[in-house]
Structure formats: structure tokens, C-alpha cells
Amino acid sequence: MKNQYNDLRQWLEQVKAIGELAHPKGADWNLEIGGVSEIDYKKRGPALLFDEIKGHAKGFRILTSSTNSARRLGLTLRMGADHNDASLVEQLRGAPNRWAAAAKDFDPVFVDSGPVFENVMQGDAVDLMKFPTPLWHALDGGRYIGTGAAVATIDPDDHWVNLGAYRSMLVDKNHVTMNIVNGKHGRTHCDKWMAREGRAPVAIHIGMDPLFMILAGVEVPTGMSELNYAGAVRGEPVKVVKSTITGLPLIADAEIIIEGWIKQGETTDEGPFGEWPGYYVSGTTQEPYLKVERVLYRNDPIILGAPPAKPPHDYSYMRTIMKSAMIFDALVSAGIPEVKGVYAPECGGGRMLVIVAIRQRYAGHARQAGFIASQCREAAYMGKYTIVVDEDIDVTNLEEVLWAVCTRTDPATSIDFIRRAWASKAEPMLRPGEPAFNSRAVIDACKPFEWIADFPRVAEADPVYLRELEKKWHGLFDIRLPH
Ligand SMILES: Cc1cc2nc3c(=O)[nH]c(=O)nc-3n(C[C@H](O)[C@H](O)[C@H](O)COP(=O)(O)O)c2cc1C
């Protein structure tokens, strides 16, 4: 599909046109923006563009709830706004594989300048306090300027550029933290730089087309730049400017970019922060920080805020939809036949619970699907439960999935475990100081393959007959009962 817009301003126009944008004015950065946004996530409300934020210049804005509806997420993924949850998942099937295959044809285009250069603060002039950075949750250890961020790093050997969504907390007017979990691409890049030069270049995009937040926040294959991937999604290359400070490519029409170097052995207190599993898990730890060399920002800049918390939170919907499609594709690529549905619900943050539906074809098919769905690159990090069900189960309906678990499993034989798997300090069950492993359960909730034909029949009327009855007796079902 042809690109419909390029930057956040055009994205906002599109969202306004579908009636999903609200303009709260006068909110306080101190908990109020976080609180109002939290209400909005739970109500599945509109995108919120906060302005006239207490103590800050008019025009210095924050956007939250950017991708929290099927219509907004569809727009962001260039799939149109005419969507509900099911149609979006359906349209996304196969798309991540197609984008990944097309990415090589969409190298970013280098340009001399762009709107993000409208304002430049450099050296001693850097003052991050200009921006209305929220204190998102009451127990946060600081104000997080980088939540829905896209952090650019580069591999010093083969020069592939990664964009990762990694959080950053304000330390003072010209220092911010950088928190990248072990094993993530940005961390690998920085570790290589540290070993070589004792410092690593970083450019944090703080506001931009939310497509970059999505791609930076999901597991795009190793070695493939999210800049190329975004070009493939848009259908045209991304425009970037080569930084004279860090050498990194900067998205030319971003809203705000913070640049600098993290240095070997230089760390500071970071956290706690309300995290995506729904807890303040990692407490305060020592993390690297950047001395900010330069800040670029557009006139009337917009921070793209995406704070996590107990789900549903700012990006749990996006992650659920993206992960479901990406794990689906990973299973197909790994040669698993007859995959009928994949869903990674928001209650597990799109990671800790993955449900896969298959039409069983051979003995062992269900466990094969379950183990791969648990350990493929798209799902390995911070997974916990993988449930494999038959195709008659709707993977998006947790009642139905748990009915299958209750009725098609024998706990002693239907559950397998993987130990010492890839977790992180965001794992609430990890005791302080323990290494970041967790275990996994693969629950085979499919009818036992060897007696599938004889398995008790489901006691439910034929759905076609039920649809006919619903039409015939429609008046009965129009009566609305109070909840
Ligand atoms: C809004 C948002 C915030 C995130 N914050 C962090 C973070 O602070 N640290 C981290 O390691 N991963 C964080 N993640 C997860 C990573 O961005 C995600 O695992 C991504 O795939 C990392 O990129 P990589 O695969 O290129 O390493 C966040 C994701 C999102 C969507």
C-alpha cells in the first residue's frame, strides 16, 4: 500500500479526521498526564494530545494513547483506518514477512536537513527541562522523557543501524539514562563500541511517526534496520540526516532528538519505573547515561509518550496485535503446517501468554508448534505460558481458551517445561540479585492426537443453525440487561 503520510503532524491530521483525537489543555506533568492517560487506556479512548502543560510553554506538547485502537493502529501501519481487532489481525497476517523481505529495497535516503533542525541546543545550551516530561506513575524514580522512543545505535563492524524502544529518565538538564536489557540489539551494539572505544553513540528519537515506536518496540530480525523496515511498511524510503555529532542517521522529520555518547563505567541511579508486566519490578539499578551533546527539535515539538503499567497500558494493544502477527509468521516460516490463529493477549503484556491454534495433522504437531511459539526470536524474551489449542477454539477469547485447557488437558502429561529461558529484570517473580532466567510452560490443550476421532463431541448446537435461530428470534436478544 502506498504511503499516506510521513511525519507525526500528518499522522495527527489523519487521526483527527477519523474522530479519534482529543486535546486536553492545562494538565500537570506531575502525575496528571499519566493519570488521565491511564483512564483513557482502560476506556479505550481517543489519542490524547496534551498542550499548555503546567509550567511549560504553550505548544510544547505530549501525545499518549497513540496506537490504542484498531483504527489508529491500522492507520499507523498504513493499512487504513477501516478496522476492528479481528480485521486488523487478519490483514496483518503475512505482512511482517513481506515487510522483512522488502526491507532491503528501502535503504534510507540521506538528505542535508529536515524539520527537526528547526531548533538546535548544543553543548552548554542543552536544557532538557524545556520539555514537559511527565512523572508518569507515583512511585517512578524520576521523569521519563523517553518512553515511546526510538533509540538509534550502530554496529561498529558492519554498520547496521538499529532502532530500539528503550526508556530514558531525566537526570538533569543535560543528562538522561539509557536502560537496554541484555540481549537486545541496541545493547549488543553498545557493548561492541565499549570494548573498542570505551564509549557508544546514541540518538534518542523522542517524538516521531508512531510507526517508528512500533517497529523499535517489537523484535525486527537481527541485522535488519528498522529504518529499512519502516520504508517497506510505508512503501517509500525514510529520509535521514547523518549526524555531525554521532555519525548516526537521524530521522529528518522527527519531533525531538537527543544525541550523545554513553561511556564505559559511567552509570547512575535509574528507576524504579512502572513496567509493562504491571509492577515496579526492577527497583533502582545502576544504568548507563548520556551526557547530551545536542538536542534537535521542531517548532512546537511533541513528545511521543508511551508509558507502560498494569495492562491495558499505552502500548499493550499495539504489542498484542503486532506480536500475534509476528509469531504467526515465525511459525509458518519455521515450517509448522496448519497454523490457524495466534494471539498474545494484553494481560500478558503481549509476551507472557501466547495462544496458538492449529489443525492437528500428525502426532507431535501440537508440541512442535508450542515449543517454537515459545522460543522463536519474536517470542523468546519474557515469554511464560504457551497454550496450543485446536482450530475450533477462538484464540482471542480467553474464556474459550481456558475451557480448552480445563477440558482437553491432563495436567500431569499435557504440560512441558523449559528451564533457564530468556527473562529480564522486568520479571516480577525474580528475586533481587537472581540471574534473569525464567521457566516456560507449554500447555498442549489440543485433543489427544491418538484418539482425536473418538474424543467426546462438543455439546453445542451447530453454529449455522444458531445463526438462523438468532435471526428468527432476534427480538429476544435485543433486550439489554444492566451490567
Ligand atoms: C514503548 C516501549 C518501551 C520499551 N522500553 C524498553 C526498555 O526500556 N528497555 C528494553 O530493553 N526494552 C524496552 N522495550 C522493548 C524493546 O523495545 C523490544 O524488545 C525491541 O524489540 C528491542 O529492539 P531490538 O529487538 O532491536 O533490540 C520497550 C518497548 C516499547 C514498545
mmCIF file of C-alpha atoms and ligand atoms in Angstrom, residues 147-148 162-167 179-181 184-186 216-219 226 306 315 318-319 351 377, ligand 1:
data_model
loop_
_atom_site.group_PDB
_atom_site.id
_atom_site.type_symbol
_atom_site.label_atom_id
_atom_site.label_comp_id
_atom_site.label_asym_id
_atom_site.label_seq_id
_atom_site.Cartn_x
_atom_site.Cartn_y
_atom_site.Cartn_z
ATOM 1 C CA THR A 147 9.054 6.073 26.741
ATOM 2 C CA GLY A 148 7.719 5.738 23.188
ATOM 3 C CA ASN A 162 19.128 -0.400 14.933
ATOM 4 C CA LEU A 163 16.155 1.463 16.341
ATOM 5 C CA GLY A 164 15.046 0.118 19.723
ATOM 6 C CA ALA A 165 12.419 1.428 22.143
ATOM 7 C CA TYR A 166 14.487 1.769 25.316
ATOM 8 C CA ARG A 167 13.452 4.006 28.178
ATOM 9 C CA ASN A 179 18.159 1.298 30.001
ATOM 10 C CA ILE A 180 18.699 -1.517 27.495
ATOM 11 C CA VAL A 181 18.101 -5.113 28.543
ATOM 12 C CA LYS A 184 18.631 -6.524 22.798
ATOM 13 C CA HIS A 185 20.228 -5.246 19.610
ATOM 14 C CA GLY A 186 20.968 -1.783 20.998
ATOM 15 C CA ALA A 216 11.541 -0.051 17.552
ATOM 16 C CA GLY A 217 9.453 -1.841 20.175
ATOM 17 C CA VAL A 218 8.998 -5.206 18.505
ATOM 18 C CA GLU A 219 11.525 -7.835 17.504
ATOM 19 C CA GLU A 226 14.111 -0.639 11.416
ATOM 20 C CA ALA A 306 4.076 5.523 25.779
ATOM 21 C CA TYR A 315 1.296 0.146 24.040
ATOM 22 C CA MET A 318 -0.124 -2.483 19.765
ATOM 23 C CA ARG A 319 2.140 -5.179 21.154
ATOM 24 C CA ARG A 351 4.618 -11.613 25.767
ATOM 25 C CA ARG A 377 13.073 -14.787 18.239
HETATM 26 C C1 LIG B 1 7.211 1.758 24.466
HETATM 27 C C2 LIG B 1 8.238 0.671 24.704
HETATM 28 C C3 LIG B 1 9.184 0.799 25.702
HETATM 29 C C4 LIG B 1 10.180 -0.174 25.898
HETATM 30 N N1 LIG B 1 11.147 0.008 26.843
HETATM 31 C C5 LIG B 1 12.210 -0.840 26.895
HETATM 32 C C6 LIG B 1 13.331 -0.559 27.737
HETATM 33 O O1 LIG B 1 13.352 0.413 28.485
HETATM 34 N N2 LIG B 1 14.401 -1.402 27.695
HETATM 35 C C7 LIG B 1 14.411 -2.511 26.876
HETATM 36 O O2 LIG B 1 15.427 -3.215 26.846
HETATM 37 N N3 LIG B 1 13.351 -2.828 26.104
HETATM 38 C C8 LIG B 1 12.261 -1.999 26.072
HETATM 39 N N4 LIG B 1 11.201 -2.270 25.259
HETATM 40 C C9 LIG B 1 11.223 -3.500 24.475
HETATM 41 C C10 LIG B 1 12.122 -3.389 23.278
HETATM 42 O O3 LIG B 1 11.946 -2.173 22.619
HETATM 43 C C11 LIG B 1 11.844 -4.514 22.292
HETATM 44 O O4 LIG B 1 12.205 -5.724 22.891
HETATM 45 C C12 LIG B 1 12.545 -4.329 20.971
HETATM 46 O O5 LIG B 1 12.379 -5.480 20.183
HETATM 47 C C13 LIG B 1 14.007 -4.061 21.163
HETATM 48 O O6 LIG B 1 14.609 -3.811 19.932
HETATM 49 P P1 LIG B 1 15.695 -4.829 19.376
HETATM 50 O O7 LIG B 1 14.933 -6.109 19.068
HETATM 51 O O8 LIG B 1 16.157 -4.152 18.134
HETATM 52 O O9 LIG B 1 16.708 -4.992 20.408
HETATM 53 C C14 LIG B 1 10.176 -1.330 25.078
HETATM 54 C C15 LIG B 1 9.200 -1.476 24.096
HETATM 55 C C16 LIG B 1 8.240 -0.485 23.901
HETATM 56 C C17 LIG B 1 7.201 -0.655 22.807
#
